[in-house]
Amino acid sequence: MTTPRSVLIIDDDPDFAQAVGGLLASSGYEVMTASNGRDGLDRAKKELPDLILLDVMMTERTEGFFTLQQIRRVPALQHTPVIVVSSIYTDQSVFRVNPEAGWLPASLFLPKPVDPARLLQESARLIDELAATTSGEPRAGSVTR
Amino acid sequence: MKILKIPKTDLDLFASILPTFGELHAPVRRGRGFAFDRPALWSDVQINYPRTILPPRKLFLPPRELMFHFDPAEGYSSLLAEAATPRVLFGVHAYDIYGLNILDRVFAQGPFRDPYYVARRQHTIIIGVDVEPDEGHFARSMNADFVDSGFDLFLSDLGDHWLVLVGTSRGDDIVVMSGSLFETPSEEDFNEYKRRSTSRRAAYRTHVEMGDLPEILEMEYHSQVWEDLGARCLSCGSCSMVCPTCYCFDVADEAALGSRAGDRVRTWDSCLFKTHALVAGGENFRHSRASRIKFRFYHKQRGFVAEYGRPSCVGCGRCAASCPAGIDITTVIKMIRGQADAHGDRTTAASNPSREPVPAAPGAHLVHPTVGA
């Protein structure tokens, strides 16, 4: 029996977490949530999810950026796919930084409101890509702790 | 030099792209003080802080540093690559940048360069920031209250904006990466900078006269002041540990018992420690506490002037803040000048007739305190 792939949603908006969580759960994912960066990092270290959806503007408007840096500092999470899902570039018109420029150590940036079909498609793709590159090795979600 | 400005309210956005250039280190609260550390959130960063407990030196000359492994079977394996980890050091005060510039003279210039220090320096972006001086700062007296080199970006308070001096092309890369966060300052901004620069100079309340100090130190080499200080000094080395420009170190090869393989390790040392001048055969060139504290002052305020043209002190005030015996360098300088007695009370040589002038020993003027290990 295949173990369900796990997704951690780090977002302070419970409506978003519930809606996207429901979408992912109905597609067979095991969903976990955290409402701020600190809890999200703790949860990620403990659960080692297969994918992380990360908001940026939470308690602080740059919280997600700092959380992402901390996630990447954890050896077991260095290659875990992270999709940054945020409306920061529309909310902060002055912050015209292209997320594709390589400065954000995320796998993908998706603007809010998120397109459900695209989210499902990208989630499956990123998890499969990691599984392919780490085939033969324990996958992120099954590392012995 | 390119000069820009950024609204204070957008500094968090600017900071969020800094990790692209390396590990972000910034002043954060540590107990009742402040320390350069890696912030978990932007709100952890304390941009208005008086001074950190340890200066940024710890990031360039770590308190304990593994230099290489050695093994008779495999030879040496250098750990130099680890020193080349890219880092961004945010929020460094001018006097601490000055301190790094002084360390550069010792470790990064001249014929004997330290590859570990040089690698760390080359791979660390420095972003400076203004300080509001407190009673302990005397950087103005040490000409270290402003710097014009040694930083990639420097932020000066303009009220609701930071004026940003771009010091290097690397600093410019950060600006370019930051999209439209930066603005062009106006004539009014420059006038505001000049006004604040003048008031910051005036905000320094502690001053020492450095003008002819090297000459006076030559005259006072056998002064009773050193004996009095030696009686108070605990030789704990705290002043060295917190100094931005103290760089004495010890090197040891650490091998496991019964093994010929091990590590070469460099650790901080202090000329205040009794073993610092102990050599083979048991001779100790600075056996007494008085001779050790005297050596420290002469090296900083006299030896460095002879060697590099300026004292190595930058006026940060950390040594006075950390000394358990209450020894304050500004008071010591006044004591040497005859402007304060052994307890640091202000006086003058003229009003203190009991103070016998101490004649310099023959050849004392030839004694040049040597540069520490």
Coordinates of N, CA and C in Angstrom, one line a residue, chain A residues 37-38 59-67 69-70 73 88-89 92-98 101-105, chain B residues 9-20 24 38-45 177-183:
Chain A
G37 N 5.4 31.1 11.0 CA 6.6 30.6 10.5 C 7.3 29.7 11.6
R38 N 7.3 30.2 12.8 CA 8.0 29.4 13.8 C 7.4 28.0 14.0
T59 N 2.6 37.0 10.6 CA 2.7 37.9 11.7 C 3.5 39.1 11.2
E60 N 4.5 38.9 10.5 CA 5.3 40.0 9.9 C 5.2 39.8 8.4
R61 N 5.3 40.9 7.6 CA 5.0 40.7 6.2 C 6.2 40.0 5.4
T62 N 7.4 39.9 6.1 CA 8.4 39.1 5.4 C 8.7 37.8 6.1
E63 N 7.8 37.4 7.0 CA 8.0 36.2 7.8 C 8.3 35.0 7.0
G64 N 7.6 34.8 5.9 CA 7.8 33.6 5.1 C 9.2 33.5 4.5
F65 N 9.7 34.7 4.1 CA 11.1 34.7 3.5 C 12.1 34.2 4.6
F66 N 11.9 34.7 5.8 CA 12.9 34.2 6.8 C 12.6 32.8 7.2
T67 N 11.4 32.3 7.2 CA 11.1 30.9 7.5 C 11.7 30.0 6.4
Q69 N 14.4 30.6 4.7 CA 15.8 30.5 4.9 C 16.1 29.5 6.0
Q70 N 15.2 29.5 7.1 CA 15.5 28.6 8.2 C 15.2 27.1 7.7
R73 N 18.1 25.7 6.1 CA 19.2 25.4 7.0 C 19.1 24.0 7.6
I88 N 2.3 39.0 -2.0 CA 3.1 40.1 -1.6 C 3.5 41.0 -2.7
Y89 N 3.6 40.5 -3.9 CA 4.0 41.3 -5.0 C 2.9 42.2 -5.6
Q92 N 2.5 44.7 -2.2 CA 3.7 45.7 -2.0 C 4.2 46.1 -3.4
S93 N 3.6 47.1 -3.9 CA 3.9 47.5 -5.3 C 5.4 47.9 -5.5
V94 N 6.0 48.3 -4.4 CA 7.4 48.8 -4.4 C 8.4 47.7 -4.5
F95 N 7.9 46.5 -4.1 CA 8.8 45.4 -4.0 C 8.8 44.6 -5.3
R96 N 9.4 45.2 -6.3 CA 9.4 44.6 -7.7 C 10.6 43.7 -7.9
V97 N 10.6 42.6 -7.2 CA 11.7 41.7 -7.3 C 11.2 40.4 -8.0
N98 N 11.8 40.0 -9.0 CA 11.3 38.9 -9.8 C 11.6 37.6 -9.0
A101 N 14.2 35.2 -10.3 CA 15.6 35.7 -10.5 C 16.6 34.8 -9.7
G102 N 16.0 33.9 -8.9 CA 16.9 33.0 -8.2 C 17.2 33.4 -6.8
W103 N 16.7 34.5 -6.3 CA 17.0 34.9 -5.0 C 16.2 34.2 -3.9
L104 N 15.1 33.6 -4.3 CA 14.2 33.0 -3.3 C 14.5 31.4 -3.4
P105 N 14.9 30.8 -2.3 CA 15.3 29.4 -2.4 C 14.0 28.5 -2.3
Chain B
T9 N 10.2 52.0 6.4 CA 9.2 51.0 6.4 C 9.4 49.9 5.4
D10 N 10.4 50.1 4.5 CA 10.7 49.0 3.5 C 11.9 48.3 3.8
L11 N 12.5 48.5 4.9 CA 13.8 47.9 5.2 C 13.6 46.4 5.4
D12 N 12.5 45.9 5.9 CA 12.2 44.5 6.0 C 12.2 43.8 4.6
L13 N 11.6 44.5 3.6 CA 11.6 43.9 2.3 C 13.0 43.8 1.7
F14 N 13.8 44.9 2.0 CA 15.2 44.9 1.6 C 16.0 43.7 2.2
A15 N 15.7 43.5 3.6 CA 16.4 42.5 4.3 C 16.1 41.1 3.9
S16 N 14.9 41.0 3.3 CA 14.4 39.6 3.0 C 15.2 39.1 1.7
I17 N 15.8 40.0 1.0 CA 16.5 39.5 -0.2 C 18.0 39.3 0.2
L18 N 18.5 39.8 1.3 CA 19.9 39.7 1.7 C 20.4 38.2 1.8
P19 N 19.6 37.3 2.3 CA 20.1 35.9 2.3 C 20.5 35.3 1.0
T20 N 20.0 36.0 -0.1 CA 20.4 35.5 -1.5 C 22.0 35.7 -1.6
L24 N 22.6 35.6 6.7 CA 22.4 36.9 7.3 C 22.7 36.8 8.8
R38 N 22.1 35.0 13.9 CA 21.2 34.8 12.7 C 19.8 35.0 13.2
P39 N 19.1 36.1 12.6 CA 17.7 36.3 13.1 C 16.7 35.3 12.5
A40 N 15.7 34.9 13.4 CA 14.7 34.0 12.9 C 13.6 34.8 12.2
L41 N 13.4 36.1 12.5 CA 12.4 37.0 11.9 C 13.1 38.3 11.8
W42 N 12.6 39.2 11.0 CA 13.1 40.5 10.8 C 12.9 41.3 12.1
S43 N 11.8 41.0 12.9 CA 11.6 41.8 14.1 C 12.6 41.4 15.2
D44 N 13.4 40.3 15.0 CA 14.5 40.0 15.9 C 15.6 41.0 15.8
V45 N 15.7 41.6 14.6 CA 16.9 42.4 14.4 C 16.7 43.8 15.1
M177 N 19.5 44.2 -7.2 CA 18.6 43.1 -7.0 C 17.3 43.5 -6.2
S178 N 17.4 44.6 -5.5 CA 16.3 45.1 -4.7 C 15.2 45.8 -5.5
G179 N 15.3 45.8 -6.8 CA 14.2 46.3 -7.6 C 14.0 47.8 -7.3
S180 N 12.8 48.2 -7.0 CA 12.5 49.6 -6.9 C 12.4 50.1 -5.5
L181 N 13.0 49.4 -4.6 CA 13.0 49.8 -3.1 C 13.7 51.1 -2.9
F182 N 14.8 51.3 -3.7 CA 15.7 52.5 -3.4 C 15.2 53.7 -4.2
E183 N 15.4 54.8 -3.7 CA 15.0 56.1 -4.3 C 16.3 57.0 -4.4

